[in-house]
């Protein structure tokens, strides 16, 4: 089958470029020589002999150059072991002409990268002859440009070797990209790989063309699978990464960041080692469930968007006390109370966590009671019970609520998220003792 294929191709290619015999009713009105050289319209070993035609001499010269290139490319196509024998047999059984055209087209595409083909020029021709022929019946003038171009079997072999080398390089490039697809961790790399594979699709035919197309589909699926993965979402600060499953994906193009209700000011949008960091100022925002920062990445085949909702009170801390301070002594004598526990019911206005650091209770004309280094953390809106044990005795006739039913003082606390410290002042706050 291979031998028959080459014979048919050679016959087709040869006949395609043998110029037709001069027809009656035509007259040479101008030529480069008095008579046409013997090599015109002939065949000669180690030479390509062609004729280009056109309405002008310049058009004919350009046509001649094109025909030389096409004939060299066809010669390469006949001599390159390009696809598997089975693929070629299938093409031959279906359509010999289609096979030849596809084979030539693919070879021509790849041959443009071979320096020898790029170097083809008419100034390298060994001989040329041109003439202008007039059709007597129509007075139409046609220019013919004959060229005798040197092209030996050695030069053909060099070109075939160069072509096959380029073909191997392209195959290696294809395999390298396909092997890389599952671990591609950059949006720009994926988009670039799609372009590379699409270019390879144009160069290849057969299985490798299908492999390149499959590679494009796999990368597009990977791009479509990218999601925004939130990592930090605190008031004024957002950090996130782009991911495909557990894999982090880089994107060098800065995202578009918006605040739809326009109450917050976007301060900075900066890349991090794993993704992006956004800082914003919500100082002009009111309490609204629709407060959010919208992040968008315009990625080819995937328009990513994620809304990071924020609560302007997310880090706000405000505490107060309405209930009495309860003082319970486990041991009570005629004069003293021992093993005493103070209970404070501290209410929080917001959900934010806070830490009670210390409490000082001040009595009129009595020594204050202090609780230092408490460092108890509470979170959530509503009341939180704080029990503190006193490490000393209290005199009943001085500290009993029957004697002193109100107390002043301070509760020192700080917001856990913001780290800001504040003080809640007790003024004539009710205190109840069991002694």
PDB file of N, CA and C in Angstrom, residues 64-145:
ATOM      1  N   UNK A  64       5.619  32.108  -9.830  1.00  0.00           N
ATOM      2  CA  UNK A  64       6.723  31.156  -9.993  1.00  0.00           C
ATOM      3  C   UNK A  64       7.354  30.820  -8.643  1.00  0.00           C
ATOM      4  N   UNK A  65       7.576  31.847  -7.815  1.00  0.00           N
ATOM      5  CA  UNK A  65       8.144  31.625  -6.487  1.00  0.00           C
ATOM      6  C   UNK A  65       7.232  30.738  -5.648  1.00  0.00           C
ATOM      7  N   UNK A  66       5.929  31.009  -5.710  1.00  0.00           N
ATOM      8  CA  UNK A  66       4.974  30.210  -4.961  1.00  0.00           C
ATOM      9  C   UNK A  66       4.999  28.755  -5.424  1.00  0.00           C
ATOM     10  N   UNK A  67       5.094  28.527  -6.714  1.00  0.00           N
ATOM     11  CA  UNK A  67       5.100  27.167  -7.248  1.00  0.00           C
ATOM     12  C   UNK A  67       6.369  26.410  -6.849  1.00  0.00           C
ATOM     13  N   UNK A  68       7.489  27.122  -6.781  1.00  0.00           N
ATOM     14  CA  UNK A  68       8.736  26.474  -6.343  1.00  0.00           C
ATOM     15  C   UNK A  68       8.575  25.993  -4.903  1.00  0.00           C
ATOM     16  N   UNK A  69       8.063  26.881  -4.055  1.00  0.00           N
ATOM     17  CA  UNK A  69       7.868  26.508  -2.650  1.00  0.00           C
ATOM     18  C   UNK A  69       6.908  25.329  -2.512  1.00  0.00           C
ATOM     19  N   UNK A  70       5.806  25.363  -3.267  1.00  0.00           N
ATOM     20  CA  UNK A  70       4.830  24.292  -3.183  1.00  0.00           C
ATOM     21  C   UNK A  70       5.426  22.965  -3.631  1.00  0.00           C
ATOM     22  N   UNK A  71       6.251  23.015  -4.685  1.00  0.00           N
ATOM     23  CA  UNK A  71       6.827  21.768  -5.189  1.00  0.00           C
ATOM     24  C   UNK A  71       7.836  21.192  -4.207  1.00  0.00           C
ATOM     25  N   UNK A  72       8.617  22.079  -3.554  1.00  0.00           N
ATOM     26  CA  UNK A  72       9.570  21.603  -2.552  1.00  0.00           C
ATOM     27  C   UNK A  72       8.827  21.008  -1.356  1.00  0.00           C
ATOM     28  N   UNK A  73       7.773  21.665  -0.960  1.00  0.00           N
ATOM     29  CA  UNK A  73       6.996  21.167   0.184  1.00  0.00           C
ATOM     30  C   UNK A  73       6.360  19.830  -0.149  1.00  0.00           C
ATOM     31  N   UNK A  74       5.873  19.676  -1.369  1.00  0.00           N
ATOM     32  CA  UNK A  74       5.299  18.396  -1.764  1.00  0.00           C
ATOM     33  C   UNK A  74       6.370  17.304  -1.786  1.00  0.00           C
ATOM     34  N   UNK A  75       7.565  17.680  -2.211  1.00  0.00           N
ATOM     35  CA  UNK A  75       8.662  16.712  -2.213  1.00  0.00           C
ATOM     36  C   UNK A  75       8.957  16.252  -0.789  1.00  0.00           C
ATOM     37  N   UNK A  76       8.916  17.190   0.133  1.00  0.00           N
ATOM     38  CA  UNK A  76       9.122  16.837   1.540  1.00  0.00           C
ATOM     39  C   UNK A  76       7.993  15.931   2.016  1.00  0.00           C
ATOM     40  N   UNK A  77       6.756  16.263   1.662  1.00  0.00           N
ATOM     41  CA  UNK A  77       5.602  15.476   2.087  1.00  0.00           C
ATOM     42  C   UNK A  77       5.708  14.038   1.620  1.00  0.00           C
ATOM     43  N   UNK A  78       6.276  13.807   0.436  1.00  0.00           N
ATOM     44  CA  UNK A  78       6.427  12.456  -0.093  1.00  0.00           C
ATOM     45  C   UNK A  78       7.481  11.661   0.648  1.00  0.00           C
ATOM     46  N   UNK A  79       8.420  12.377   1.269  1.00  0.00           N
ATOM     47  CA  UNK A  79       9.578  11.696   1.851  1.00  0.00           C
ATOM     48  C   UNK A  79       9.577  11.645   3.380  1.00  0.00           C
ATOM     49  N   UNK A  80       8.594  12.278   3.999  1.00  0.00           N
ATOM     50  CA  UNK A  80       8.557  12.297   5.467  1.00  0.00           C
ATOM     51  C   UNK A  80       7.697  11.156   5.981  1.00  0.00           C
ATOM     52  N   UNK A  81       8.241  10.384   6.931  1.00  0.00           N
ATOM     53  CA  UNK A  81       7.466   9.360   7.612  1.00  0.00           C
ATOM     54  C   UNK A  81       6.697  10.068   8.711  1.00  0.00           C
ATOM     55  N   UNK A  82       5.473  10.503   8.393  1.00  0.00           N
ATOM     56  CA  UNK A  82       4.815  11.479   9.275  1.00  0.00           C
ATOM     57  C   UNK A  82       3.870  10.840  10.280  1.00  0.00           C
ATOM     58  N   UNK A  83       2.945  10.024   9.827  1.00  0.00           N
ATOM     59  CA  UNK A  83       2.002   9.372  10.729  1.00  0.00           C
ATOM     60  C   UNK A  83       2.160   7.853  10.616  1.00  0.00           C
ATOM     61  N   UNK A  84       1.451   7.104  11.435  1.00  0.00           N
ATOM     62  CA  UNK A  84       1.558   5.651  11.399  1.00  0.00           C
ATOM     63  C   UNK A  84       1.000   5.116  10.092  1.00  0.00           C
ATOM     64  N   UNK A  85       1.494   3.929   9.691  1.00  0.00           N
ATOM     65  CA  UNK A  85       1.063   3.328   8.422  1.00  0.00           C
ATOM     66  C   UNK A  85      -0.440   3.092   8.425  1.00  0.00           C
ATOM     67  N   UNK A  86      -0.972   2.712   9.547  1.00  0.00           N
ATOM     68  CA  UNK A  86      -2.403   2.435   9.623  1.00  0.00           C
ATOM     69  C   UNK A  86      -3.220   3.686   9.317  1.00  0.00           C
ATOM     70  N   UNK A  87      -2.808   4.839   9.865  1.00  0.00           N
ATOM     71  CA  UNK A  87      -3.528   6.075   9.610  1.00  0.00           C
ATOM     72  C   UNK A  87      -3.495   6.424   8.131  1.00  0.00           C
ATOM     73  N   UNK A  88      -2.336   6.193   7.501  1.00  0.00           N
ATOM     74  CA  UNK A  88      -2.220   6.535   6.082  1.00  0.00           C
ATOM     75  C   UNK A  88      -3.095   5.610   5.240  1.00  0.00           C
ATOM     76  N   UNK A  89      -3.184   4.319   5.630  1.00  0.00           N
ATOM     77  CA  UNK A  89      -4.024   3.386   4.873  1.00  0.00           C
ATOM     78  C   UNK A  89      -5.483   3.815   4.947  1.00  0.00           C
ATOM     79  N   UNK A  90      -5.910   4.241   6.145  1.00  0.00           N
ATOM     80  CA  UNK A  90      -7.301   4.674   6.296  1.00  0.00           C
ATOM     81  C   UNK A  90      -7.593   5.870   5.410  1.00  0.00           C
ATOM     82  N   UNK A  91      -6.670   6.813   5.361  1.00  0.00           N
ATOM     83  CA  UNK A  91      -6.864   7.980   4.510  1.00  0.00           C
ATOM     84  C   UNK A  91      -6.913   7.564   3.042  1.00  0.00           C
ATOM     85  N   UNK A  92      -6.045   6.639   2.647  1.00  0.00           N
ATOM     86  CA  UNK A  92      -5.997   6.219   1.251  1.00  0.00           C
ATOM     87  C   UNK A  92      -7.303   5.534   0.850  1.00  0.00           C
ATOM     88  N   UNK A  93      -7.847   4.698   1.745  1.00  0.00           N
ATOM     89  CA  UNK A  93      -9.072   3.989   1.425  1.00  0.00           C
ATOM     90  C   UNK A  93     -10.240   4.954   1.258  1.00  0.00           C
ATOM     91  N   UNK A  94     -10.234   6.020   2.034  1.00  0.00           N
ATOM     92  CA  UNK A  94     -11.344   6.975   1.979  1.00  0.00           C
ATOM     93  C   UNK A  94     -11.251   7.883   0.761  1.00  0.00           C
ATOM     94  N   UNK A  95     -10.100   8.530   0.596  1.00  0.00           N
ATOM     95  CA  UNK A  95      -9.992   9.510  -0.481  1.00  0.00           C
ATOM     96  C   UNK A  95      -8.521   9.856  -0.706  1.00  0.00           C
ATOM     97  N   UNK A  96      -7.970   9.355  -1.814  1.00  0.00           N
ATOM     98  CA  UNK A  96      -6.550   9.578  -2.096  1.00  0.00           C
ATOM     99  C   UNK A  96      -6.257  11.063  -2.214  1.00  0.00           C
ATOM    100  N   UNK A  97      -7.102  11.785  -2.909  1.00  0.00           N
ATOM    101  CA  UNK A  97      -6.875  13.209  -3.114  1.00  0.00           C
ATOM    102  C   UNK A  97      -6.922  13.958  -1.789  1.00  0.00           C
ATOM    103  N   UNK A  98      -7.902  13.599  -0.951  1.00  0.00           N
ATOM    104  CA  UNK A  98      -8.029  14.251   0.346  1.00  0.00           C
ATOM    105  C   UNK A  98      -6.776  13.998   1.182  1.00  0.00           C
ATOM    106  N   UNK A  99      -6.265  12.782   1.119  1.00  0.00           N
ATOM    107  CA  UNK A  99      -5.052  12.449   1.863  1.00  0.00           C
ATOM    108  C   UNK A  99      -3.887  13.317   1.400  1.00  0.00           C
ATOM    109  N   UNK A 100      -3.720  13.425   0.095  1.00  0.00           N
ATOM    110  CA  UNK A 100      -2.599  14.196  -0.445  1.00  0.00           C
ATOM    111  C   UNK A 100      -2.699  15.662  -0.038  1.00  0.00           C
ATOM    112  N   UNK A 101      -3.910  16.217  -0.120  1.00  0.00           N
ATOM    113  CA  UNK A 101      -4.090  17.632   0.230  1.00  0.00           C
ATOM    114  C   UNK A 101      -3.854  17.869   1.722  1.00  0.00           C
ATOM    115  N   UNK A 102      -4.392  16.965   2.570  1.00  0.00           N
ATOM    116  CA  UNK A 102      -4.206  17.110   4.010  1.00  0.00           C
ATOM    117  C   UNK A 102      -2.737  16.968   4.378  1.00  0.00           C
ATOM    118  N   UNK A 103      -2.094  15.978   3.748  1.00  0.00           N
ATOM    119  CA  UNK A 103      -0.680  15.707   4.022  1.00  0.00           C
ATOM    120  C   UNK A 103       0.176  16.903   3.636  1.00  0.00           C
ATOM    121  N   UNK A 104      -0.119  17.462   2.465  1.00  0.00           N
ATOM    122  CA  UNK A 104       0.647  18.612   1.987  1.00  0.00           C
ATOM    123  C   UNK A 104       0.388  19.831   2.879  1.00  0.00           C
ATOM    124  N   UNK A 105      -0.880  20.032   3.251  1.00  0.00           N
ATOM    125  CA  UNK A 105      -1.219  21.187   4.073  1.00  0.00           C
ATOM    126  C   UNK A 105      -0.498  21.136   5.414  1.00  0.00           C
ATOM    127  N   UNK A 106      -0.498  19.947   6.039  1.00  0.00           N
ATOM    128  CA  UNK A 106       0.174  19.789   7.330  1.00  0.00           C
ATOM    129  C   UNK A 106       1.672  20.001   7.183  1.00  0.00           C
ATOM    130  N   UNK A 107       2.242  19.417   6.159  1.00  0.00           N
ATOM    131  CA  UNK A 107       3.685  19.568   5.927  1.00  0.00           C
ATOM    132  C   UNK A 107       4.026  21.023   5.652  1.00  0.00           C
ATOM    133  N   UNK A 108       3.175  21.683   4.887  1.00  0.00           N
ATOM    134  CA  UNK A 108       3.424  23.084   4.549  1.00  0.00           C
ATOM    135  C   UNK A 108       3.415  23.948   5.806  1.00  0.00           C
ATOM    136  N   UNK A 109       2.458  23.662   6.718  1.00  0.00           N
ATOM    137  CA  UNK A 109       2.373  24.436   7.961  1.00  0.00           C
ATOM    138  C   UNK A 109       3.642  24.294   8.773  1.00  0.00           C
ATOM    139  N   UNK A 110       4.139  23.052   8.901  1.00  0.00           N
ATOM    140  CA  UNK A 110       5.329  22.828   9.705  1.00  0.00           C
ATOM    141  C   UNK A 110       6.594  23.276   8.973  1.00  0.00           C
ATOM    142  N   UNK A 111       6.589  23.188   7.670  1.00  0.00           N
ATOM    143  CA  UNK A 111       7.783  23.551   6.911  1.00  0.00           C
ATOM    144  C   UNK A 111       8.085  25.036   6.992  1.00  0.00           C
ATOM    145  N   UNK A 112       7.087  25.843   7.342  1.00  0.00           N
ATOM    146  CA  UNK A 112       7.339  27.283   7.459  1.00  0.00           C
ATOM    147  C   UNK A 112       8.340  27.585   8.565  1.00  0.00           C
ATOM    148  N   UNK A 113       8.530  26.610   9.482  1.00  0.00           N
ATOM    149  CA  UNK A 113       9.504  26.797  10.553  1.00  0.00           C
ATOM    150  C   UNK A 113      10.894  26.306  10.155  1.00  0.00           C
ATOM    151  N   UNK A 114      11.026  25.726   8.985  1.00  0.00           N
ATOM    152  CA  UNK A 114      12.324  25.212   8.534  1.00  0.00           C
ATOM    153  C   UNK A 114      13.035  26.312   7.758  1.00  0.00           C
ATOM    154  N   UNK A 115      14.227  26.643   8.179  1.00  0.00           N
ATOM    155  CA  UNK A 115      14.943  27.783   7.601  1.00  0.00           C
ATOM    156  C   UNK A 115      15.170  27.623   6.106  1.00  0.00           C
ATOM    157  N   UNK A 116      15.328  26.371   5.623  1.00  0.00           N
ATOM    158  CA  UNK A 116      15.592  26.166   4.203  1.00  0.00           C
ATOM    159  C   UNK A 116      14.442  26.665   3.344  1.00  0.00           C
ATOM    160  N   UNK A 117      13.204  26.361   3.799  1.00  0.00           N
ATOM    161  CA  UNK A 117      12.023  26.804   3.048  1.00  0.00           C
ATOM    162  C   UNK A 117      11.893  28.316   3.118  1.00  0.00           C
ATOM    163  N   UNK A 118      12.215  28.885   4.270  1.00  0.00           N
ATOM    164  CA  UNK A 118      12.143  30.329   4.399  1.00  0.00           C
ATOM    165  C   UNK A 118      13.130  31.020   3.470  1.00  0.00           C
ATOM    166  N   UNK A 119      14.213  30.314   3.154  1.00  0.00           N
ATOM    167  CA  UNK A 119      15.266  30.925   2.338  1.00  0.00           C
ATOM    168  C   UNK A 119      15.043  30.819   0.842  1.00  0.00           C
ATOM    169  N   UNK A 120      13.954  30.230   0.395  1.00  0.00           N
ATOM    170  CA  UNK A 120      13.692  30.107  -1.047  1.00  0.00           C
ATOM    171  C   UNK A 120      13.443  31.493  -1.638  1.00  0.00           C
ATOM    172  N   UNK A 121      14.198  31.834  -2.681  1.00  0.00           N
ATOM    173  CA  UNK A 121      14.059  33.141  -3.345  1.00  0.00           C
ATOM    174  C   UNK A 121      14.470  33.012  -4.799  1.00  0.00           C
ATOM    175  N   UNK A 122      13.881  33.838  -5.641  1.00  0.00           N
ATOM    176  CA  UNK A 122      14.166  33.753  -7.084  1.00  0.00           C
ATOM    177  C   UNK A 122      15.605  34.113  -7.425  1.00  0.00           C
ATOM    178  N   UNK A 123      16.264  34.896  -6.567  1.00  0.00           N
ATOM    179  CA  UNK A 123      17.650  35.243  -6.876  1.00  0.00           C
ATOM    180  C   UNK A 123      18.598  34.054  -6.746  1.00  0.00           C
ATOM    181  N   UNK A 124      18.066  32.936  -6.217  1.00  0.00           N
ATOM    182  CA  UNK A 124      18.862  31.714  -6.131  1.00  0.00           C
ATOM    183  C   UNK A 124      18.660  30.817  -7.360  1.00  0.00           C
ATOM    184  N   UNK A 125      17.767  31.235  -8.247  1.00  0.00           N
ATOM    185  CA  UNK A 125      17.525  30.451  -9.462  1.00  0.00           C
ATOM    186  C   UNK A 125      18.765  30.469 -10.357  1.00  0.00           C
ATOM    187  N   UNK A 126      19.035  29.346 -11.000  1.00  0.00           N
ATOM    188  CA  UNK A 126      20.215  29.265 -11.865  1.00  0.00           C
ATOM    189  C   UNK A 126      19.945  29.914 -13.219  1.00  0.00           C
ATOM    190  N   UNK A 127      18.729  29.740 -13.702  1.00  0.00           N
ATOM    191  CA  UNK A 127      18.356  30.360 -14.977  1.00  0.00           C
ATOM    192  C   UNK A 127      16.882  30.761 -14.923  1.00  0.00           C
ATOM    193  N   UNK A 128      16.554  31.747 -15.782  1.00  0.00           N
ATOM    194  CA  UNK A 128      15.148  32.113 -15.900  1.00  0.00           C
ATOM    195  C   UNK A 128      14.890  32.599 -17.335  1.00  0.00           C
ATOM    196  N   UNK A 129      13.649  32.549 -17.679  1.00  0.00           N
ATOM    197  CA  UNK A 129      13.249  33.032 -19.011  1.00  0.00           C
ATOM    198  C   UNK A 129      11.805  33.493 -18.878  1.00  0.00           C
ATOM    199  N   UNK A 130      11.522  34.695 -19.400  1.00  0.00           N
ATOM    200  CA  UNK A 130      10.148  35.169 -19.365  1.00  0.00           C
ATOM    201  C   UNK A 130       9.674  35.583 -20.751  1.00  0.00           C
ATOM    202  N   UNK A 131       8.378  35.543 -20.886  1.00  0.00           N
ATOM    203  CA  UNK A 131       7.783  35.946 -22.160  1.00  0.00           C
ATOM    204  C   UNK A 131       6.364  36.442 -21.917  1.00  0.00           C
ATOM    205  N   UNK A 132       5.927  37.298 -22.833  1.00  0.00           N
ATOM    206  CA  UNK A 132       4.551  37.770 -22.810  1.00  0.00           C
ATOM    207  C   UNK A 132       3.854  37.256 -24.059  1.00  0.00           C
ATOM    208  N   UNK A 133       2.715  36.606 -23.830  1.00  0.00           N
ATOM    209  CA  UNK A 133       2.003  35.946 -24.920  1.00  0.00           C
ATOM    210  C   UNK A 133       0.649  36.613 -25.116  1.00  0.00           C
ATOM    211  N   UNK A 134       0.345  36.876 -26.389  1.00  0.00           N
ATOM    212  CA  UNK A 134      -0.933  37.525 -26.725  1.00  0.00           C
ATOM    213  C   UNK A 134      -1.863  36.529 -27.395  1.00  0.00           C
ATOM    214  N   UNK A 135      -3.094  36.490 -26.887  1.00  0.00           N
ATOM    215  CA  UNK A 135      -4.124  35.648 -27.496  1.00  0.00           C
ATOM    216  C   UNK A 135      -4.719  36.435 -28.666  1.00  0.00           C
ATOM    217  N   UNK A 136      -4.561  35.885 -29.874  1.00  0.00           N
ATOM    218  CA  UNK A 136      -4.990  36.612 -31.079  1.00  0.00           C
ATOM    219  C   UNK A 136      -6.501  36.833 -31.122  1.00  0.00           C
ATOM    220  N   UNK A 137      -7.232  35.921 -30.518  1.00  0.00           N
ATOM    221  CA  UNK A 137      -8.687  36.046 -30.615  1.00  0.00           C
ATOM    222  C   UNK A 137      -9.264  37.057 -29.621  1.00  0.00           C
ATOM    223  N   UNK A 138      -8.569  37.257 -28.524  1.00  0.00           N
ATOM    224  CA  UNK A 138      -9.095  38.156 -27.489  1.00  0.00           C
ATOM    225  C   UNK A 138      -8.192  39.357 -27.218  1.00  0.00           C
ATOM    226  N   UNK A 139      -6.981  39.326 -27.763  1.00  0.00           N
ATOM    227  CA  UNK A 139      -5.967  40.359 -27.518  1.00  0.00           C
ATOM    228  C   UNK A 139      -5.509  40.388 -26.059  1.00  0.00           C
ATOM    229  N   UNK A 140      -5.833  39.348 -25.331  1.00  0.00           N
ATOM    230  CA  UNK A 140      -5.410  39.279 -23.927  1.00  0.00           C
ATOM    231  C   UNK A 140      -3.944  38.884 -23.849  1.00  0.00           C
ATOM    232  N   UNK A 141      -3.188  39.602 -22.977  1.00  0.00           N
ATOM    233  CA  UNK A 141      -1.759  39.333 -22.829  1.00  0.00           C
ATOM    234  C   UNK A 141      -1.517  38.632 -21.491  1.00  0.00           C
ATOM    235  N   UNK A 142      -0.783  37.532 -21.550  1.00  0.00           N
ATOM    236  CA  UNK A 142      -0.428  36.764 -20.349  1.00  0.00           C
ATOM    237  C   UNK A 142       1.086  36.678 -20.251  1.00  0.00           C
ATOM    238  N   UNK A 143       1.595  36.885 -19.041  1.00  0.00           N
ATOM    239  CA  UNK A 143       3.035  36.799 -18.804  1.00  0.00           C
ATOM    240  C   UNK A 143       3.381  35.420 -18.252  1.00  0.00           C
ATOM    241  N   UNK A 144       4.490  34.849 -18.734  1.00  0.00           N
ATOM    242  CA  UNK A 144       5.004  33.565 -18.256  1.00  0.00           C
ATOM    243  C   UNK A 144       6.429  33.781 -17.756  1.00  0.00           C
ATOM    244  N   UNK A 145       6.697  33.267 -16.555  1.00  0.00           N
ATOM    245  CA  UNK A 145       8.035  33.405 -15.985  1.00  0.00           C
ATOM    246  C   UNK A 145       8.556  32.001 -15.686  1.00  0.00           C
TER     247      UNK A 145
END
